[in-house]
Each structure stands twice: as C-alpha cells, then as structure tokens.
Coordinates of C-alpha atoms in Angstrom, one line a residue:
X1 CA 199.2 139.8 184.8
X2 CA 201.3 139.4 181.7
X3 CA 204.5 139.1 184.1
X4 CA 206.6 138.3 180.6
X5 CA 205.3 142.2 179.6
X6 CA 206.2 143.4 182.8
X7 CA 209.7 142.1 182.5
X8 CA 210.7 142.8 178.7
X9 CA 209.1 146.9 180.4
X10 CA 211.8 147.1 183.3
X11 CA 214.7 145.2 181.7
X12 CA 214.1 146.2 178.0
X13 CA 217.9 146.2 177.6
X14 CA 218.4 142.3 178.9
X15 CA 218.4 140.1 176.0
X16 CA 220.7 137.4 177.7
X17 CA 219.0 134.0 179.4
X18 CA 220.1 133.2 183.6
X19 CA 221.5 129.2 181.6
X20 CA 223.6 131.4 179.6
X21 CA 225.0 133.4 182.3
X22 CA 225.2 130.2 183.9
X23 CA 227.3 128.7 181.2
X24 CA 229.8 131.1 181.8
X25 CA 230.5 129.9 185.2
X26 CA 231.8 125.8 184.6
X27 CA 231.7 123.4 187.2
X28 CA 234.7 124.0 189.3
X29 CA 237.0 121.2 189.0
X30 CA 238.0 119.9 192.6
X31 CA 238.7 117.1 194.7
X32 CA 236.2 115.3 196.2
X33 CA 234.9 116.9 200.0
X34 CA 236.7 120.1 199.0
X35 CA 235.1 123.6 200.3
X36 CA 234.8 126.9 198.3
X37 CA 235.1 130.3 200.6
X38 CA 235.3 133.6 200.8
X39 CA 235.7 136.9 202.1
X40 CA 233.2 139.3 201.4
X41 CA 234.2 142.0 202.6
X42 CA 232.8 145.7 202.1
X43 CA 234.9 149.3 201.0
X44 CA 233.8 151.2 204.0
X45 CA 238.0 151.8 204.5
X46 CA 237.8 150.7 208.1
X47 CA 238.7 146.4 208.3
X48 CA 238.1 144.5 211.2
X49 CA 239.3 141.5 213.6
X50 CA 236.3 140.1 212.4
X51 CA 237.3 140.1 208.4
X52 CA 240.3 138.5 209.8
X53 CA 238.6 136.0 212.5
X54 CA 236.3 134.7 209.7
X55 CA 238.8 135.2 206.2
X56 CA 240.6 132.4 208.9
X57 CA 237.8 130.4 209.1
X58 CA 238.0 130.1 204.7
X59 CA 241.5 129.9 204.9
X60 CA 241.6 127.0 206.8
X61 CA 238.6 125.5 205.3
X62 CA 239.7 125.3 201.6
X63 CA 243.6 125.2 202.1
X64 CA 242.5 122.0 204.1
X65 CA 240.4 120.5 202.0
X66 CA 242.4 120.7 198.8
X67 CA 239.5 123.3 197.6
X68 CA 239.8 127.5 197.1
X69 CA 239.4 130.7 198.7
X70 CA 238.5 133.9 197.2
X71 CA 237.9 137.6 198.1
X72 CA 235.4 139.2 196.9
X73 CA 234.6 143.2 197.5
X74 CA 230.3 144.0 197.8
X75 CA 230.3 147.0 196.9
X76 CA 226.9 147.6 197.0
X77 CA 226.5 150.6 199.2
X78 CA 228.4 152.9 197.1
X79 CA 227.4 156.0 200.0
X80 CA 229.6 153.8 202.2
X81 CA 232.5 153.4 199.7
X82 CA 236.0 155.2 200.3
X83 CA 238.6 155.1 197.8
X84 CA 241.6 153.1 198.2
X85 CA 239.7 151.3 200.8
X86 CA 239.8 147.8 198.9
X87 CA 244.1 148.8 198.9
X88 CA 243.0 148.7 202.6
X89 CA 242.6 145.4 202.7
X90 CA 244.3 143.7 200.8
X91 CA 247.3 145.0 202.0
X92 CA 245.5 143.7 206.0
X93 CA 245.3 140.5 204.8
X94 CA 248.1 140.2 203.3
X95 CA 250.1 141.7 206.4
X96 CA 248.5 138.2 208.1
X97 CA 249.9 135.6 206.0
X98 CA 245.9 135.5 204.7
X99 CA 246.3 133.9 201.0
X100 CA 244.1 134.2 198.5
X101 CA 244.0 132.2 195.5
X102 CA 241.7 134.1 193.4
X103 CA 239.5 137.5 193.6
X104 CA 239.7 141.5 193.7
X105 CA 243.2 142.3 193.4
X106 CA 244.7 145.9 193.5
X107 CA 245.3 145.5 190.0
X108 CA 242.0 144.0 189.0
X109 CA 240.6 140.3 188.9
X110 CA 242.3 137.5 189.0
X111 CA 239.8 133.9 188.2
X112 CA 238.0 132.8 186.1
X113 CA 234.8 133.6 188.1
X114 CA 234.9 137.2 188.3
X115 CA 234.2 140.1 188.2
X116 CA 235.0 139.5 192.1
X117 CA 233.8 143.7 192.8
X118 CA 229.5 143.7 192.8
X119 CA 229.2 146.7 191.2
X120 CA 230.8 145.5 187.9
X121 CA 228.2 142.6 188.2
X122 CA 224.9 144.9 187.6
X123 CA 224.4 142.8 184.8
X124 CA 224.4 139.7 185.6
X125 CA 222.3 140.7 188.8
X126 CA 220.3 142.3 186.2
X127 CA 219.1 138.5 183.9
X128 CA 218.3 137.1 187.5
X129 CA 216.5 139.6 188.1
X130 CA 214.2 139.6 185.0
X131 CA 214.2 135.8 185.4
X132 CA 212.5 136.2 189.0
X133 CA 209.9 139.1 187.0
X134 CA 209.1 137.1 184.5
X135 CA 208.4 134.1 186.7
X136 CA 205.4 136.5 188.6
X137 CA 207.9 136.7 191.9
X138 CA 209.4 139.9 191.4
X139 CA 208.0 143.9 191.2
X140 CA 208.6 147.0 190.6
X141 CA 207.8 149.2 193.7
X142 CA 207.5 153.2 193.1
X143 CA 206.8 153.9 196.5
X144 CA 208.5 157.5 197.5
X145 CA 210.8 157.2 201.6
X146 CA 208.0 159.2 202.5
X147 CA 205.6 157.2 201.7
X148 CA 207.5 154.3 203.1
X149 CA 207.9 156.3 206.1
X150 CA 204.3 157.1 206.7
X151 CA 203.2 153.0 206.5
X152 CA 206.0 152.3 209.4
X153 CA 204.4 154.7 211.4
X154 CA 201.2 153.4 211.4
X155 CA 202.2 149.8 211.3
X156 CA 204.0 151.2 214.7
X157 CA 201.4 152.6 216.1
X158 CA 199.4 149.7 215.3
X159 CA 202.1 148.1 217.1
X160 CA 202.4 145.5 213.7
X161 CA 205.5 144.2 212.2
X162 CA 207.1 147.1 210.6
X163 CA 207.7 146.6 206.8
X164 CA 206.6 146.5 203.5
X165 CA 204.1 143.6 203.2
X166 CA 200.6 141.9 203.0
X167 CA 198.1 145.0 202.7
X168 CA 201.2 147.4 203.1
X169 CA 202.3 146.1 199.8
X170 CA 200.7 148.2 197.2
X171 CA 202.7 148.7 194.4
X172 CA 203.0 145.1 193.7
X173 CA 199.6 144.8 191.3
X174 CA 199.8 147.4 190.3
X175 CA 198.1 146.7 186.8
X176 CA 200.8 146.9 183.9
X177 CA 199.3 150.3 182.1
X178 CA 199.8 152.1 185.8
X179 CA 204.1 150.5 185.8
X180 CA 204.2 152.0 182.2
X181 CA 203.0 155.3 183.3
X182 CA 205.3 155.7 186.0
X183 CA 208.1 154.5 184.3
X184 CA 207.6 157.0 181.7
X185 CA 207.2 159.5 183.7
X186 CA 210.7 158.7 185.1
X187 CA 208.8 157.4 188.7
X188 CA 212.4 155.7 189.9
X189 CA 211.6 152.0 191.6
X190 CA 213.1 149.7 193.5
X191 CA 212.3 145.7 192.1
X192 CA 211.0 144.1 195.3
X193 CA 210.7 140.5 195.8
X194 CA 206.9 138.9 196.3
X195 CA 206.7 137.5 199.7
X196 CA 203.7 134.7 201.1
X197 CA 202.0 135.3 204.0
X198 CA 202.1 132.3 205.7
X199 CA 202.9 130.4 209.1
X200 CA 205.5 127.9 207.0
X201 CA 208.6 128.5 209.3
X202 CA 212.5 126.8 207.8
X203 CA 214.8 125.1 209.0
X204 CA 218.6 125.1 208.7
X205 CA 221.3 123.4 209.5
X206 CA 224.0 125.6 210.5
X207 CA 227.4 123.8 210.5
X208 CA 228.1 125.8 213.8
X209 CA 224.8 126.6 215.8
X210 CA 223.0 123.1 214.9
X211 CA 219.2 123.5 213.4
X212 CA 217.7 126.6 213.3
X213 CA 214.2 127.1 213.2
X214 CA 212.2 130.8 212.1
X215 CA 209.8 132.0 210.5
X216 CA 209.8 132.1 207.1
X217 CA 210.3 135.2 205.0
X218 CA 206.7 136.8 204.8
X219 CA 208.4 140.3 203.2
X220 CA 208.6 141.7 199.6
X221 CA 212.4 142.8 200.6
X222 CA 213.9 144.9 198.0
X223 CA 216.0 143.3 195.2
X224 CA 217.8 145.7 192.7
X225 CA 218.0 149.5 194.4
X226 CA 217.0 152.2 192.3
X227 CA 220.2 152.8 190.7
X228 CA 219.0 149.1 189.3
X229 CA 222.4 147.6 191.7
X230 CA 221.5 144.7 193.4
X231 CA 221.2 144.8 197.9
X232 CA 223.8 142.6 199.7
X233 CA 220.6 139.8 200.1
X234 CA 220.2 139.1 196.2
X235 CA 223.8 139.9 195.1
X236 CA 224.7 137.2 198.0
X237 CA 222.3 134.3 196.3
X238 CA 223.4 135.4 192.5
X239 CA 227.5 135.1 193.5
X240 CA 228.2 132.6 195.9
X241 CA 225.6 130.4 193.7
X242 CA 227.5 131.1 190.5
X243 CA 230.5 131.1 192.3
X244 CA 229.9 127.8 193.9
X245 CA 231.0 128.7 197.6
X246 CA 230.0 125.7 199.5
X247 CA 230.3 127.2 202.6
X248 CA 228.9 131.0 203.6
X249 CA 230.9 132.5 206.8
X250 CA 229.6 135.7 208.5
X251 CA 228.6 137.4 212.0
X252 CA 226.1 136.1 213.5
X253 CA 224.0 139.2 213.2
X254 CA 223.5 138.5 209.4
X255 CA 220.5 135.1 210.8
X256 CA 217.7 137.1 211.0
X257 CA 218.4 137.9 207.5
X258 CA 218.9 133.9 206.8
X259 CA 215.3 133.5 206.1
X260 CA 215.4 136.1 202.9
X261 CA 218.3 134.2 201.9
X262 CA 217.1 130.5 201.9
X263 CA 213.4 132.5 199.9
X264 CA 215.6 132.9 197.3
X265 CA 217.6 129.9 197.1
X266 CA 214.9 128.4 196.8
X267 CA 212.9 130.4 194.3
X268 CA 215.9 130.5 191.7
X269 CA 216.0 126.7 191.7
X270 CA 219.2 126.7 193.5
X271 CA 221.1 124.3 195.7
X272 CA 222.0 126.0 198.8
X273 CA 225.0 125.8 200.7
X274 CA 226.1 125.7 203.5
X275 CA 226.1 128.8 206.3
X276 CA 228.3 129.7 209.5
X277 CA 226.8 131.8 211.3
X278 CA 230.4 132.5 213.5
X279 CA 230.4 134.0 217.5
X280 CA 230.6 138.1 218.0
X281 CA 233.6 139.0 219.6
X282 CA 233.6 141.0 222.8
X283 CA 235.5 142.0 225.5
X284 CA 235.4 142.1 229.1
X285 CA 234.6 145.6 230.5
X286 CA 233.7 147.4 233.8
X287 CA 234.9 149.9 236.1
X288 CA 236.3 147.1 238.8
X289 CA 236.4 143.4 238.6
X290 CA 233.6 142.7 240.2
X291 CA 231.2 144.5 238.0
X292 CA 232.9 143.0 234.9
X293 CA 230.6 142.0 232.5
X294 CA 230.9 141.2 228.8
X295 CA 230.1 143.5 225.9
X296 CA 230.4 143.5 222.3
X297 CA 233.8 145.2 220.4
X298 CA 232.8 148.5 219.8
X299 CA 234.2 150.4 216.7
X300 CA 234.4 153.6 218.9
X301 CA 235.2 152.6 221.9
X302 CA 237.8 149.8 221.2
X303 CA 240.6 150.3 219.3
X304 CA 241.2 146.9 219.2
X305 CA 238.8 145.8 216.8
X306 CA 240.9 148.1 213.8
X307 CA 242.5 145.4 212.4
X308 CA 245.6 148.3 212.1
X309 CA 245.7 148.4 215.8
X310 CA 247.5 145.3 215.9
X311 CA 249.9 146.2 212.7
X312 CA 251.0 149.9 214.4
X313 CA 251.2 148.7 217.6
X314 CA 253.5 145.3 216.3
X315 CA 251.9 142.6 217.6
X316 CA 253.2 139.5 215.8
X317 CA 251.3 138.8 213.4
X318 CA 251.6 134.5 213.7
X319 CA 250.5 135.5 218.0
X320 CA 247.3 137.1 216.0
X321 CA 246.9 133.8 214.1
X322 CA 247.5 131.3 216.7
X323 CA 244.7 134.1 219.4
X324 CA 242.1 133.9 216.8
X325 CA 242.4 129.8 216.5
X326 CA 242.1 129.5 220.2
X327 CA 238.8 131.5 219.7
X328 CA 238.1 130.1 216.5
X329 CA 238.3 125.7 217.8
X330 CA 238.5 124.8 221.7
X331 CA 241.6 122.2 221.6
X332 CA 244.0 124.4 219.1
X333 CA 245.8 125.3 223.1
X334 CA 245.4 121.4 224.1
X335 CA 247.1 121.0 220.2
X336 CA 249.8 123.5 220.7
X337 CA 251.5 122.3 224.4
X338 CA 251.3 119.0 222.7
X339 CA 253.3 120.3 219.3
X340 CA 255.1 123.3 220.6
X341 CA 257.2 123.8 217.7
X342 CA 254.5 122.6 214.5
X343 CA 253.1 125.1 212.0
X344 CA 250.4 126.5 213.7
X345 CA 248.7 126.0 210.1
X346 CA 248.7 121.7 210.7
X347 CA 246.6 122.3 213.6
X348 CA 243.6 120.3 211.2
X349 CA 241.1 123.5 212.3
X350 CA 237.0 121.6 212.2
X351 CA 233.8 123.8 212.5
X352 CA 232.6 120.9 214.9
X353 CA 234.9 122.9 217.8
X354 CA 233.4 126.2 217.4
X355 CA 231.8 127.6 220.1
X356 CA 227.9 130.2 218.7
X357 CA 229.0 131.9 222.4
X358 CA 230.6 135.5 221.7
X359 CA 234.2 134.8 221.2
X360 CA 236.4 137.0 224.0
X361 CA 239.1 139.3 223.0
X362 CA 241.2 139.6 226.0
X363 CA 244.8 141.7 225.0
X364 CA 246.6 140.4 228.3
X365 CA 246.2 136.4 226.6
X366 CA 247.3 137.8 223.1
X367 CA 250.2 139.2 224.9
X368 CA 251.1 136.2 226.1
X369 CA 250.8 133.7 223.3
X370 CA 252.7 136.5 221.4
X371 CA 255.7 136.0 224.2
X372 CA 256.0 132.2 223.6
X373 CA 255.3 132.5 219.5
X374 CA 258.6 134.8 219.5
X375 CA 260.1 132.5 222.2
X376 CA 259.9 129.4 219.2
X377 CA 261.4 131.3 216.5
X378 CA 264.6 131.9 216.1
X379 CA 266.9 135.2 216.0
X380 CA 267.0 134.9 212.8
X381 CA 263.3 134.4 212.1
X382 CA 262.5 137.5 214.8
X383 CA 265.2 139.2 212.8
X384 CA 263.5 139.7 210.1
X385 CA 259.7 139.6 210.9
X386 CA 261.0 142.5 212.9
X387 CA 262.7 144.3 210.4
X388 CA 260.1 144.0 207.9
X389 CA 257.3 145.8 210.7
X390 CA 260.3 148.5 211.5
X391 CA 260.6 149.5 208.1
X392 CA 256.9 150.3 207.8
X393 CA 256.5 151.9 210.9
X394 CA 259.4 152.7 213.0
X395 CA 262.3 153.0 210.0
X396 CA 264.8 154.8 212.2
X397 CA 265.0 151.9 214.2
X398 CA 265.1 149.9 210.9
X399 CA 268.5 151.5 210.0
X400 CA 270.0 150.4 213.0
X401 CA 268.6 147.4 212.2
X402 CA 270.1 147.5 209.4
X403 CA 273.4 148.9 210.2
X404 CA 273.9 146.3 213.1
X405 CA 272.8 143.3 211.5
X406 CA 275.1 140.9 213.9
X407 CA 274.9 142.6 217.5
X408 CA 271.6 142.5 216.6
X409 CA 271.8 138.4 216.3
X410 CA 273.4 138.4 218.9
X411 CA 271.3 140.6 221.3
X412 CA 268.1 138.2 220.3
X413 CA 269.7 134.9 220.7
X414 CA 271.0 136.2 224.6
X415 CA 268.4 134.2 227.3
X416 CA 267.0 131.8 224.5
X417 CA 269.2 128.6 226.0
X418 CA 268.5 126.4 228.6
X419 CA 264.9 124.9 230.0
X420 CA 263.5 128.1 230.2
X421 CA 264.5 130.6 228.1
X422 CA 263.6 134.2 228.8
X423 CA 260.3 135.4 226.5
X424 CA 261.4 139.4 226.8
X425 CA 259.5 139.9 223.7
X426 CA 255.8 141.3 223.0
X427 CA 255.3 142.2 219.7
X428 CA 257.6 144.4 217.4
X429 CA 256.8 148.2 218.7
X430 CA 257.8 147.0 222.8
X431 CA 261.0 144.7 220.9
X432 CA 262.1 148.4 219.8
X433 CA 261.8 149.7 223.3
X434 CA 262.6 146.4 225.3
X435 CA 266.0 146.1 223.0
X436 CA 267.0 149.8 222.2
X437 CA 269.5 149.4 225.1
X438 CA 271.6 147.5 222.6
X439 CA 272.9 150.7 221.0
X440 CA 274.3 153.8 221.3
X441 CA 272.1 156.0 219.8
X442 CA 269.2 154.6 221.8
X443 CA 270.4 154.3 224.9
X444 CA 269.8 155.7 228.2
X445 CA 269.6 155.0 231.9
X446 CA 266.0 155.7 232.8
X447 CA 265.7 153.4 236.2
X448 CA 267.4 155.0 239.3
X449 CA 270.2 153.7 241.1
X450 CA 269.1 151.3 244.1
X451 CA 268.3 153.5 246.9
X452 CA 269.9 151.4 249.9
X453 CA 273.8 151.9 248.1
X454 CA 274.8 155.4 248.6
X455 CA 276.8 157.5 245.8
X456 CA 280.5 156.9 247.7
X457 CA 279.3 152.6 247.5
X458 CA 277.8 152.5 244.3
X459 CA 281.5 154.6 242.9
X460 CA 284.2 151.6 245.2
X461 CA 281.7 148.9 243.3
X462 CA 282.1 150.2 240.0
X463 CA 285.8 151.4 240.3
X464 CA 286.5 148.1 241.4
X465 CA 284.1 146.6 238.5
X466 CA 286.2 147.3 235.9
X467 CA 289.8 147.0 237.7
X468 CA 288.8 143.3 237.8
X469 CA 286.4 142.9 234.7
X470 CA 287.9 140.5 232.4
X471 CA 286.0 140.6 229.0
X472 CA 287.5 137.1 227.7
X473 CA 287.0 135.0 231.7
X474 CA 283.7 133.1 230.8
X475 CA 280.3 133.4 232.8
X476 CA 281.4 131.0 236.1
X477 CA 285.2 133.3 236.2
X478 CA 283.1 136.3 235.7
X479 CA 280.1 135.9 238.2
X480 CA 283.1 135.0 240.7
X481 CA 283.9 138.3 240.6
X482 CA 281.3 140.2 241.4
X483 CA 280.5 138.0 244.4
X484 CA 283.8 138.4 245.5
X485 CA 283.7 142.1 245.7
X486 CA 279.8 141.7 246.1
X487 CA 281.3 140.7 249.9
X488 CA 284.8 143.2 250.1
X489 CA 282.1 145.9 250.0
X490 CA 279.6 144.7 252.7
X491 CA 276.7 143.3 250.9
X492 CA 275.1 140.1 251.6
X493 CA 276.6 137.4 248.4
X494 CA 273.7 135.9 249.7
X495 CA 270.5 136.8 249.3
X496 CA 268.8 134.9 252.0
X497 CA 271.5 136.1 254.5
X498 CA 270.4 140.1 253.2
X499 CA 267.3 138.3 254.3
X500 CA 267.3 136.5 257.7
X501 CA 269.7 139.7 259.3
X502 CA 269.1 142.8 257.3
X503 CA 271.3 145.1 260.0
X504 CA 274.7 143.4 259.0
X505 CA 274.7 144.1 255.3
X506 CA 274.8 147.0 253.1
X507 CA 272.4 144.9 250.6
X508 CA 272.6 141.7 249.3
X509 CA 274.3 140.7 245.6
X510 CA 270.6 141.8 243.9
X511 CA 271.9 145.6 244.7
X512 CA 275.0 145.2 243.6
X513 CA 274.0 143.3 239.9
X514 CA 270.8 145.8 239.8
X515 CA 273.2 148.1 239.7
X516 CA 275.1 147.0 236.1
X517 CA 271.9 146.1 234.5
X518 CA 270.5 149.4 235.4
X519 CA 274.0 151.2 234.1
X520 CA 274.6 148.7 231.3
X521 CA 271.1 148.6 229.9
X522 CA 269.0 151.5 231.7
X523 CA 266.8 148.6 233.3
X524 CA 266.7 146.5 237.0
X525 CA 264.6 143.8 235.0
X526 CA 266.7 142.5 232.1
X527 CA 268.4 139.6 230.7
X528 CA 272.0 137.9 231.9
X529 CA 274.6 140.6 232.7
X530 CA 277.7 138.5 231.5
X531 CA 275.8 137.7 227.8
X532 CA 274.7 141.1 227.4
X533 CA 278.3 142.6 227.7
X534 CA 279.7 140.0 224.8
X535 CA 277.1 142.2 223.0
X536 CA 278.1 144.8 223.5
X537 CA 281.5 145.4 223.5
X538 CA 284.1 145.7 225.8
X539 CA 284.5 149.4 224.8
X540 CA 281.1 150.0 225.3
X541 CA 280.8 148.6 228.5
X542 CA 283.6 150.1 230.3
X543 CA 281.9 153.5 228.5
X544 CA 278.5 152.9 230.1
X545 CA 280.0 152.0 233.9
X546 CA 282.8 155.1 233.8
X547 CA 279.7 157.5 233.8
X548 CA 279.5 156.6 236.8
X549 CA 282.8 157.5 239.1

C-alpha cells in the first residue's frame, strides 16, 4: 500500500505538516513543577456536580503550583449540543467561584492555545490524522451502520469480543483503487486507527489509583467521524498535547478507554500526561436505614446531581466548595478544625489524599457544613452573598434587603456573640424563610401558642408585658421583668421546678418565653428575644403583641 498516496487521497486539502502545527503552540513558560489542567465539558446544557468536583481538583493543582487552568469545550458530538450550553457552563463555574486562566468565554476565546472549542479545531486534527495515514497507522472505513450491526450480532452469537478488529476489520486493507472508487461514488467513511492484535499489557501510573495494568488496545477505533469531526479519543490526545496539559482529570468511567489514549500518544510520539481518574459520586439509598446501600448519583432520580440544584436552593457557594474538599481530601476536616478562620483556598490540596472509591454525597452533611461556613462570616459578608442570590432567584426579597440594609445587618448579628454563636442559617433560600419575621411585609405567625396556656392567661401575660416593657432596658433588667411576670401568673420561673411538680404550676418560663417568640417571630425556635426586639424596634414589638389582646 502506498500510504502517502492514500493520505493525499483522503486529505487533498491538507498541506500543513505536523511540525508546523506544533510550532503554533510554543512551550509554556511556567515555574518548575507548575501544573497545566483543564475541564472539558460537553455542551449538553446539563452541568453536574461532577463537573465542579473535577474543576476544583484542576483549579487547585494549577493555582497552587503557579500553573494554568483552562476551559475547553468538547463539542464533537453535535447531536447532543444544546443552544446556550456553553454560557450555562460558564455561568455555573463563575457562580461557584471557579476561575479560569484561559479558554472558552461567552465572547469567544481567551488565550494563546485556542481555539478552545473542538469543532473549531477540525483543520488541526486533520493534519495529524493525515500523518497517521502516512505512517500506515490509520485507514478509511466505508462500513455502513447495518453492516456494523450485523458484525456485532455475529460476534455476540459466537461469544466473541464485540468491536472492529482482526478478521472483522474488513476495510483495513482495501486496495487504493477501491478507496478511490468509493470516494468517487460519494460513500461516507470514517477514519480508524489500525490496532494490533496482541497479548501485550500496558501499565499506567494513575495519580489517584496508583498502578493500572490492562490489556493493550487491539481495536480499530474511530478517529474521525464521517463529518470529519474527531471522536473524543483522538481530540483529547491532540488537544492535551498541543495545549500542554500535564494532568488529565476525569471520571473513572474513562479507565476502560485508557489503552486507546495511551496507544495514540505513543503512536504520535508524544509524552503521556499524568492521568487522574476520580471516584464516582454516590449516595445512600434504600427503603429504610437497615437497607441502605450506595449507588451512583442519577441524572433522572437525583436532583442534587445537577449543579443548578445548589444554585436554586441557595446553598452557599463556599459551603459547596468545603463539602467537596471533604470528599476530595481525607484530611480537610482535620485542617479546618485546626484553622477555623482560614480561607479554604489556603488548604494544601494533594492528589495523594484522594480516595479511589465512591465519594458519598450526603446532603445532611452539606447542610451542617453550610451552617458552619455562614456562621464564620461577618454580617456584612452574609448580607452581600444573600442579596446577590436573592437578586437572581427571589427579587422581591432582594428588594426588602435593599430597603432595610441597617435592620438586616442588625438581624444578621443577632446571636453571633459568645462562645457558642447561633447557627440558624443553612443557605440563602432558607435564610429568606427564617429571616422573614424581621420585615412587616413578610411576617406571619405560623406556630400556635403553647397549649398549656389558656386564652385568658395569654392575654394577661401580654397585657402585663406591654405595661412593664422598657425598650431601653438592658438584657438583664429585661429578663428580670419577664421572670417576675412569669411567677406572678403562676408559672415556674425555673423549668426544673415545673418538671418536678407540674401540678403546682400553669407551666414554666419556657411557655411564657415561647409565647413571646411566637408573637414576635412566628416561631418558638427563634433567636434571643431581647436582641430580636431591638432589631424590630419598640413600635413593631408593641404592635405585634397587641394583636393578642
């Protein structure tokens, strides 16, 4: 076979040589040990938690080492592409604070190693595809989908490995004249890599999983589809070489394809990057606690797989980062305890601390982390982040925050002091529900008054409270007044007295203070009443209590 003639026949318009293409992508000038990483989402319109999970790994590796982190859009499968999907990816990553140094943007590309959209790199792939043909390592295949289905059925019936290889690769040695005639007849074709049937095995040192050993590739897999666009396998190898990625971070589902990618790097004479195959995101599932089992997060079953879920639910962006860091590095929680006020970007992330088994996405744990993260923030930081979320998802509540900034800041400071500050807020959506009692426009008394207190006693308590209420009194004087009134109405001032002798009292101070909480906030579980009262103001306090007279 005259491979040069075959290459010219398949790629008549390709005149650029591989050396010329490589010269357009000069070596990066970076500090020694700097990492170059990327994420390569497909523009399907669905951005999932795994995208952010892998993005954090890439971002940390690159930015901790003085390297480069970039975004490449892997849009080779046009059938799955959704209009506006690239913007969706960029918006989601920006929302969670993922910063790219170069790559695809809404307005085009930013960086010297583009284009960063694979469909725009078609001419580049064809240069290297032609070179592979010239070397006798690739060939055109004219098999139809029906013919391939028939081969697969034959292999299945014979209990053989399915695929295009060996005796089933009927197009691998077509005469040049046959190829020319097929092209002249307009027959569609794909370009296949010429695999070798061998018992040889390959060994790859995965940065997360350690040594991986598997059979060498023997399949004649597709490099270019019939429209001339590459498959992921070919595009990944070409792009990560030219863009000089040092680490390839992707899900463990790609391990099965690793022999093909190693084969291509070696066939093209390029050094292999370091592969990092991350653990699958899992959740506990089952009808009862006794029957719980782990399973893979599902796009169809589990809303928490979508990154938009965390945005719409108003889960704090920083909390999501910290939660994922607990999954990524086993020592993050220990570091956080030792560094309670440190920025999580200061955590020394390492691949060595990553687990290779399924990472458990526990929403209850995420909620607890979110409480801690928000509790560590100043009132001003909470206000800014909460307002930014409200502007996107609850504009009417955003208007309240903008109308009453001083009141909101004061409210956010309630319970923040002391050795054990309150941790009422779990996220921005929940904050709208929890904090709405501070605003007359959204206040509603949702809980019923304690059943132990009859209406006459309730009216007597609120009347006595309003008569004695001094808004200027400090918290000690205020509480002394509440205790005095509680005792006069026949309630135990000390809860333990009521617990020991309930027959002697109408209730305890727990019931009277709960009445105050419900009247002022709508809930029995509320922050310190004295602090809340001073955020609401005397006029509002009196108005809300007078409703019960």
